[in-house]
Amino acid sequence: MSIQQSVAITTKTLFTLALTTCLIWHSAQTQAQIIESSQSGILNVNVGRSPAIEDVPQPVSLYGCNNTVVETQVFWNTQNQILGEIPYGSRMSDAGKEYAVSKYYIASPPAWRTTKQIENAAAKKDAQPFIGLVTPDSFTFTGMKPAQIVNFDYRILMPTYLEHIQVDFNWSEDEVLSCAEQGVTAIPINTACPNFPWRAGAEGASGIGLLNTDGSTAFLPTLKKDEDPLQCSVTLLNDIMLDHKVFFSTDEGLKETINLTQYHAEKKTMNLVCVERLPDDIPAGCR
């Protein structure tokens, strides 16, 4: 099946679903116009001891609906850190689509042993960064004054090396516009590795990341440098993508999840396909 056929089938399915809700949606529109909310939420963050030699603040990113991004940082070995003014509530997009900023995914990059490893590309490639456990790695605000407790621990998982898997926002086929041509420049992802080793002997971890047009890649943890990769998959987080639904183009058709370990072994690039959502198609994380 060609990409054009896959996109056509996906679009047709979305259109059929839209017809069944059209009257309800129209009725809601005629009764009241959405009022944008000025509410905000807070995070209460507990952070364990630093795994690095140099005690520098740890970056944190929050990804919400319609490219809502909050960039902040936390301090090691500190409990009850309050991160406030996190956007929350009803919104209207530039295209006139009603949505809510309520669900967030939390991303915190690997911690490096020294700042030299952060600043020097060669040192970074040879280093074993520390991958942290962020619990929970996603949450949904509710209520009038919402808050969420989050825990960071970077000393539970074993250090690993990282391999890069390329991503292509400019890929297109069958005259379908590329993601970049449609204005999609950033896509949140979840990488899950069921056999990620813990120091205590347990296994399994996942983490949130971001693919963007600034040359970013997906990362595959390996137990040894350039070998012994973990078994990992990567999933596109479409539930906070308001205007588009994003897929990987594979030999089996359009997929939201792929085997990252297999892509690395076969030296494949992650080719992205973006399908524009219908006006009343509001993803679950935007309600």
CSV table of C-alpha atoms in Angstrom, one decimal:
chain,number,residue,atom,x,y,z
A,1,MET,CA,0.0,0.0,0.0
A,2,SER,CA,1.4,3.4,-1.0
A,3,ILE,CA,1.7,6.3,1.5
A,4,GLN,CA,-0.9,8.2,-0.4
A,5,GLN,CA,-3.4,5.3,-0.1
A,6,SER,CA,-2.6,5.0,3.6
A,7,VAL,CA,-3.2,8.7,4.2
A,8,ALA,CA,-6.4,8.6,2.2
A,9,ILE,CA,-7.7,5.7,4.2
A,10,THR,CA,-6.8,7.4,7.5
A,11,THR,CA,-8.4,10.6,6.4
A,12,LYS,CA,-11.5,8.8,5.2
A,13,THR,CA,-11.9,7.1,8.6
A,14,LEU,CA,-11.5,10.4,10.4
A,15,PHE,CA,-14.1,12.0,8.1
A,16,THR,CA,-16.6,9.2,8.7
A,17,LEU,CA,-16.2,9.6,12.5
A,18,ALA,CA,-16.6,13.4,12.1
A,19,LEU,CA,-20.0,13.0,10.4
A,20,THR,CA,-21.4,11.2,13.4
A,21,THR,CA,-20.5,14.1,15.7
A,22,CYS,CA,-21.1,17.0,13.4
A,23,LEU,CA,-24.5,18.0,14.7
A,24,ILE,CA,-23.5,17.7,18.3
A,25,TRP,CA,-20.4,19.9,17.7
A,26,HIS,CA,-22.4,22.5,15.8
A,27,SER,CA,-25.0,22.7,18.5
A,28,ALA,CA,-22.3,23.3,21.1
A,29,GLN,CA,-20.8,26.0,19.0
A,30,THR,CA,-24.1,27.9,18.6
A,31,GLN,CA,-24.8,27.8,22.3
A,32,ALA,CA,-21.6,29.4,23.7
A,33,GLN,CA,-18.2,30.5,22.6
A,34,ILE,CA,-15.2,29.2,24.5
A,35,ILE,CA,-13.6,31.5,27.1
A,36,GLU,CA,-9.9,31.2,27.3
A,37,SER,CA,-8.7,30.3,30.9
A,38,SER,CA,-5.9,32.2,32.6
A,39,GLN,CA,-5.5,29.4,35.2
A,40,SER,CA,-2.2,27.8,35.9
A,41,GLY,CA,-1.0,24.7,37.7
A,42,ILE,CA,2.0,23.8,39.8
A,43,LEU,CA,4.3,20.9,40.2
A,44,ASN,CA,5.7,19.8,43.6
A,45,VAL,CA,9.0,18.1,42.6
A,46,ASN,CA,11.2,15.9,44.8
A,47,VAL,CA,14.7,15.3,43.4
A,48,GLY,CA,17.2,12.8,44.7
A,49,ARG,CA,21.0,13.1,44.9
A,50,SER,CA,23.0,14.0,41.8
A,51,PRO,CA,24.7,11.1,40.0
A,52,ALA,CA,27.3,13.6,38.6
A,53,ILE,CA,30.5,15.1,40.1
A,54,GLU,CA,29.5,18.7,39.4
A,55,ASP,CA,26.2,19.8,41.0
A,56,VAL,CA,24.6,21.8,38.2
A,57,PRO,CA,20.8,22.3,37.9
A,58,GLN,CA,19.0,19.6,35.9
A,59,PRO,CA,16.9,20.8,32.9
A,60,VAL,CA,13.2,19.8,32.7
A,61,SER,CA,10.7,20.2,29.8
A,62,LEU,CA,7.0,19.9,29.9
A,63,TYR,CA,5.1,19.1,26.7
A,64,GLY,CA,1.4,19.9,26.5
A,65,CYS,CA,-1.3,20.2,23.9
A,66,ASN,CA,-0.7,22.4,20.8
A,67,ASN,CA,3.0,22.7,21.3
A,68,THR,CA,2.7,24.2,24.7
A,69,VAL,CA,6.2,23.9,26.1
A,70,VAL,CA,7.5,24.8,29.6
A,71,GLU,CA,11.3,24.9,30.0
A,72,THR,CA,12.5,24.9,33.6
A,73,GLN,CA,15.1,23.3,35.9
A,74,VAL,CA,15.3,21.5,39.2
A,75,PHE,CA,18.0,21.3,41.9
A,76,TRP,CA,19.5,18.0,43.1
A,77,ASN,CA,18.8,16.6,46.6
A,78,THR,CA,16.0,19.0,47.2
A,79,GLN,CA,12.4,18.1,48.2
A,80,ASN,CA,9.2,20.0,47.6
A,81,GLN,CA,10.5,22.3,44.8
A,82,ILE,CA,7.6,24.3,43.5
A,83,LEU,CA,7.4,24.9,39.7
A,84,GLY,CA,4.4,27.2,39.1
A,85,GLU,CA,2.7,29.1,36.4
A,86,ILE,CA,2.2,26.0,34.2
A,87,PRO,CA,-0.5,26.8,31.6
A,88,TYR,CA,-3.8,25.1,32.2
A,89,GLY,CA,-7.3,25.4,31.0
A,90,SER,CA,-9.4,26.2,27.9
A,91,ARG,CA,-7.8,27.7,24.7
A,92,MET,CA,-8.6,28.6,21.1
A,93,SER,CA,-6.1,27.8,18.4
A,94,ASP,CA,-5.1,30.2,15.6
A,95,ALA,CA,-7.3,28.0,13.3
A,96,GLY,CA,-10.3,28.4,15.6
A,97,LYS,CA,-10.2,25.0,17.2
A,98,GLU,CA,-11.2,24.6,20.8
A,99,TYR,CA,-8.9,22.6,23.1
A,100,ALA,CA,-7.7,22.4,26.6
A,101,VAL,CA,-4.2,22.4,28.1
A,102,SER,CA,-4.4,19.8,30.8
A,103,LYS,CA,-2.2,16.8,30.0
A,104,TYR,CA,1.6,17.1,30.1
A,105,TYR,CA,4.5,14.8,29.5
A,106,ILE,CA,7.7,15.4,31.5
A,107,ALA,CA,11.1,15.1,29.9
A,108,SER,CA,14.4,15.5,31.6
A,109,PRO,CA,17.6,14.7,29.6
A,110,PRO,CA,20.4,12.4,30.7
A,111,ALA,CA,22.7,13.8,33.4
A,112,TRP,CA,26.4,13.8,32.6
A,113,ARG,CA,29.3,13.2,35.0
A,114,THR,CA,31.0,16.5,34.3
A,115,THR,CA,30.2,19.7,32.4
A,116,LYS,CA,33.0,18.8,30.0
A,117,GLN,CA,31.0,15.9,28.8
A,118,ILE,CA,28.1,18.3,28.1
A,119,GLU,CA,30.1,20.8,26.2
A,120,ASN,CA,32.5,18.6,24.4
A,121,ALA,CA,31.1,16.4,21.6
A,122,ALA,CA,33.9,13.9,21.7
A,123,ALA,CA,33.8,13.5,25.4
A,124,LYS,CA,30.0,13.1,25.3
A,125,LYS,CA,30.2,10.2,22.8
A,126,ASP,CA,32.6,8.3,25.0
A,127,ALA,CA,30.7,8.9,28.2
A,128,GLN,CA,28.0,6.9,29.9
A,129,PRO,CA,25.2,9.4,30.9
A,130,PHE,CA,22.8,8.7,33.7
A,131,ILE,CA,19.2,8.1,32.7
A,132,GLY,CA,16.7,9.2,35.3
A,133,LEU,CA,13.4,7.8,36.4
A,134,VAL,CA,10.7,10.5,36.4
A,135,THR,CA,7.6,9.4,38.2
A,136,PRO,CA,5.1,9.9,36.8
A,137,ASP,CA,6.3,10.9,33.4
A,138,SER,CA,2.9,12.3,32.4
A,139,PHE,CA,-0.1,13.7,34.3
A,140,THR,CA,-3.4,15.6,33.8
A,141,PHE,CA,-4.3,18.7,35.7
A,142,THR,CA,-7.9,18.8,37.0
A,143,GLY,CA,-9.8,21.2,39.3
A,144,MET,CA,-9.7,24.9,40.0
A,145,LYS,CA,-6.1,25.0,41.5
A,146,PRO,CA,-4.4,21.9,40.1
A,147,ALA,CA,-1.1,20.5,41.4
A,148,GLN,CA,0.9,17.4,40.8
A,149,ILE,CA,3.7,15.7,42.7
A,150,VAL,CA,6.7,14.4,40.7
A,151,ASN,CA,9.8,12.5,41.8
A,152,PHE,CA,13.2,12.5,40.0
A,153,ASP,CA,15.8,9.8,40.7
A,154,TYR,CA,18.9,9.5,38.6
A,155,ARG,CA,20.6,6.8,40.7
A,156,ILE,CA,18.3,3.9,40.1
A,157,LEU,CA,19.2,2.9,36.6
A,158,MET,CA,22.6,1.6,35.4
A,159,PRO,CA,24.5,4.0,33.2
A,160,THR,CA,24.4,3.2,29.4
A,161,TYR,CA,25.9,4.5,26.2
A,162,LEU,CA,23.6,6.2,23.7
A,163,GLU,CA,23.4,5.5,19.9
A,164,HIS,CA,21.6,7.9,17.5
A,165,ILE,CA,18.8,7.0,15.1
A,166,GLN,CA,18.1,9.7,12.5
A,167,VAL,CA,14.7,11.2,11.9
A,168,ASP,CA,13.5,12.9,8.7
A,169,PHE,CA,10.8,15.6,8.8
A,170,ASN,CA,11.3,16.3,5.1
A,171,TRP,CA,10.4,12.9,3.9
A,172,SER,CA,7.5,12.6,1.5
A,173,GLU,CA,6.1,10.2,-1.1
A,174,ASP,CA,3.2,10.2,-3.6
A,175,GLU,CA,2.9,14.0,-3.6
A,176,VAL,CA,2.0,14.1,0.1
A,177,LEU,CA,3.4,17.2,1.8
A,178,SER,CA,6.2,16.4,4.2
A,179,CYS,CA,5.8,17.2,7.9
A,180,ALA,CA,8.1,20.2,7.6
A,181,GLU,CA,6.1,21.5,4.7
A,182,GLN,CA,3.0,21.3,6.8
A,183,GLY,CA,4.6,23.3,9.6
A,184,VAL,CA,5.1,20.3,12.0
A,185,THR,CA,8.5,21.0,13.6
A,186,ALA,CA,8.4,19.2,17.0
A,187,ILE,CA,6.9,15.9,18.0
A,188,PRO,CA,7.0,14.4,21.5
A,189,ILE,CA,7.9,10.7,21.8
A,190,ASN,CA,8.1,8.0,24.4
A,191,THR,CA,11.0,5.5,24.3
A,192,ALA,CA,10.3,2.3,26.3
A,193,CYS,CA,13.0,-0.3,27.0
A,194,PRO,CA,11.6,-3.3,29.0
A,195,ASN,CA,15.1,-4.7,29.7
A,196,PHE,CA,16.8,-1.4,30.9
A,197,PRO,CA,18.8,-2.6,33.9
A,198,TRP,CA,18.4,-1.2,37.4
A,199,ARG,CA,21.2,-1.1,39.9
A,200,ALA,CA,19.1,-3.3,42.2
A,201,GLY,CA,18.7,-6.0,39.6
A,202,ALA,CA,15.2,-5.1,38.3
A,203,GLU,CA,14.6,-4.2,34.6
A,204,GLY,CA,12.4,-1.8,32.6
A,205,ALA,CA,12.3,1.9,32.0
A,206,SER,CA,10.8,4.5,29.7
A,207,GLY,CA,11.3,8.2,29.0
A,208,ILE,CA,9.9,11.2,27.2
A,209,GLY,CA,11.8,13.0,24.5
A,210,LEU,CA,11.3,15.3,21.5
A,211,LEU,CA,12.0,15.0,17.8
A,212,ASN,CA,12.4,18.4,16.1
A,213,THR,CA,13.7,19.9,12.9
A,214,ASP,CA,16.9,21.2,14.6
A,215,GLY,CA,18.7,18.0,13.7
A,216,SER,CA,17.5,16.0,16.7
A,217,THR,CA,17.7,12.2,16.8
A,218,ALA,CA,16.2,9.4,18.9
A,219,PHE,CA,18.5,7.7,21.3
A,220,LEU,CA,19.0,4.0,21.8
A,221,PRO,CA,20.7,2.9,25.0
A,222,THR,CA,23.5,0.3,24.7
A,223,LEU,CA,25.2,-1.6,27.5
A,224,LYS,CA,28.6,-1.4,25.8
A,225,LYS,CA,30.0,1.3,23.5
A,226,ASP,CA,28.7,0.7,20.0
A,227,GLU,CA,27.2,-2.7,20.9
A,228,ASP,CA,24.8,-4.7,23.0
A,229,PRO,CA,21.8,-2.4,22.5
A,230,LEU,CA,18.7,-2.6,24.7
A,231,GLN,CA,15.4,-3.8,23.3
A,232,CYS,CA,13.5,-0.5,22.8
A,233,SER,CA,10.5,0.9,21.0
A,234,VAL,CA,9.5,4.5,20.3
A,235,THR,CA,5.9,5.8,20.2
A,236,LEU,CA,4.7,9.1,18.8
A,237,LEU,CA,2.6,11.0,21.4
A,238,ASN,CA,-0.2,11.9,19.1
A,239,ASP,CA,-2.6,12.6,22.0
A,240,ILE,CA,-1.2,16.1,22.5
A,241,MET,CA,-0.8,16.9,18.7
A,242,LEU,CA,-3.8,19.2,18.1
A,243,ASP,CA,-3.7,19.8,14.4
A,244,HIS,CA,-1.9,16.8,13.0
A,245,LYS,CA,-1.6,13.1,13.6
A,246,VAL,CA,1.9,11.8,13.0
A,247,PHE,CA,3.1,8.4,11.8
A,248,PHE,CA,6.2,6.5,10.9
A,249,SER,CA,6.3,5.4,7.3
A,250,THR,CA,7.3,1.7,7.4
A,251,ASP,CA,7.3,-1.2,4.9
A,252,GLU,CA,4.1,-2.4,6.6
A,253,GLY,CA,2.4,0.9,6.3
A,254,LEU,CA,1.9,3.8,8.7
A,255,LYS,CA,2.8,3.1,12.4
A,256,GLU,CA,2.7,5.1,15.6
A,257,THR,CA,5.2,2.7,17.3
A,258,ILE,CA,8.4,1.2,15.8
A,259,ASN,CA,11.1,-1.1,17.0
A,260,LEU,CA,14.0,1.3,17.7
A,261,THR,CA,16.5,-1.5,18.2
A,262,GLN,CA,15.7,-3.0,14.8
A,263,TYR,CA,16.0,0.5,13.1
A,264,HIS,CA,19.4,0.9,14.6
A,265,ALA,CA,20.5,-2.6,13.5
A,266,GLU,CA,19.3,-2.0,9.9
A,267,LYS,CA,20.6,1.6,9.9
A,268,LYS,CA,17.2,3.0,9.0
A,269,THR,CA,16.0,6.6,9.2
A,270,MET,CA,12.7,7.3,10.9
A,271,ASN,CA,10.6,8.8,8.1
A,272,LEU,CA,7.7,10.8,9.4
A,273,VAL,CA,4.2,11.3,7.8
A,274,CYS,CA,1.8,14.0,9.0
A,275,VAL,CA,-1.9,13.8,8.5
A,276,GLU,CA,-4.0,16.9,9.1
A,277,ARG,CA,-6.8,16.4,11.6
A,278,LEU,CA,-10.4,17.4,10.8
A,279,PRO,CA,-11.7,20.5,12.6
A,280,ASP,CA,-13.6,18.5,15.3
A,281,ASP,CA,-10.9,15.9,15.8
A,282,ILE,CA,-9.6,16.8,19.3
A,283,PRO,CA,-7.1,14.3,20.6
A,284,ALA,CA,-7.5,12.9,24.1
A,285,GLY,CA,-4.7,14.9,25.7
A,286,CYS,CA,-6.3,18.2,24.5
A,287,ARG,CA,-9.7,17.8,26.2
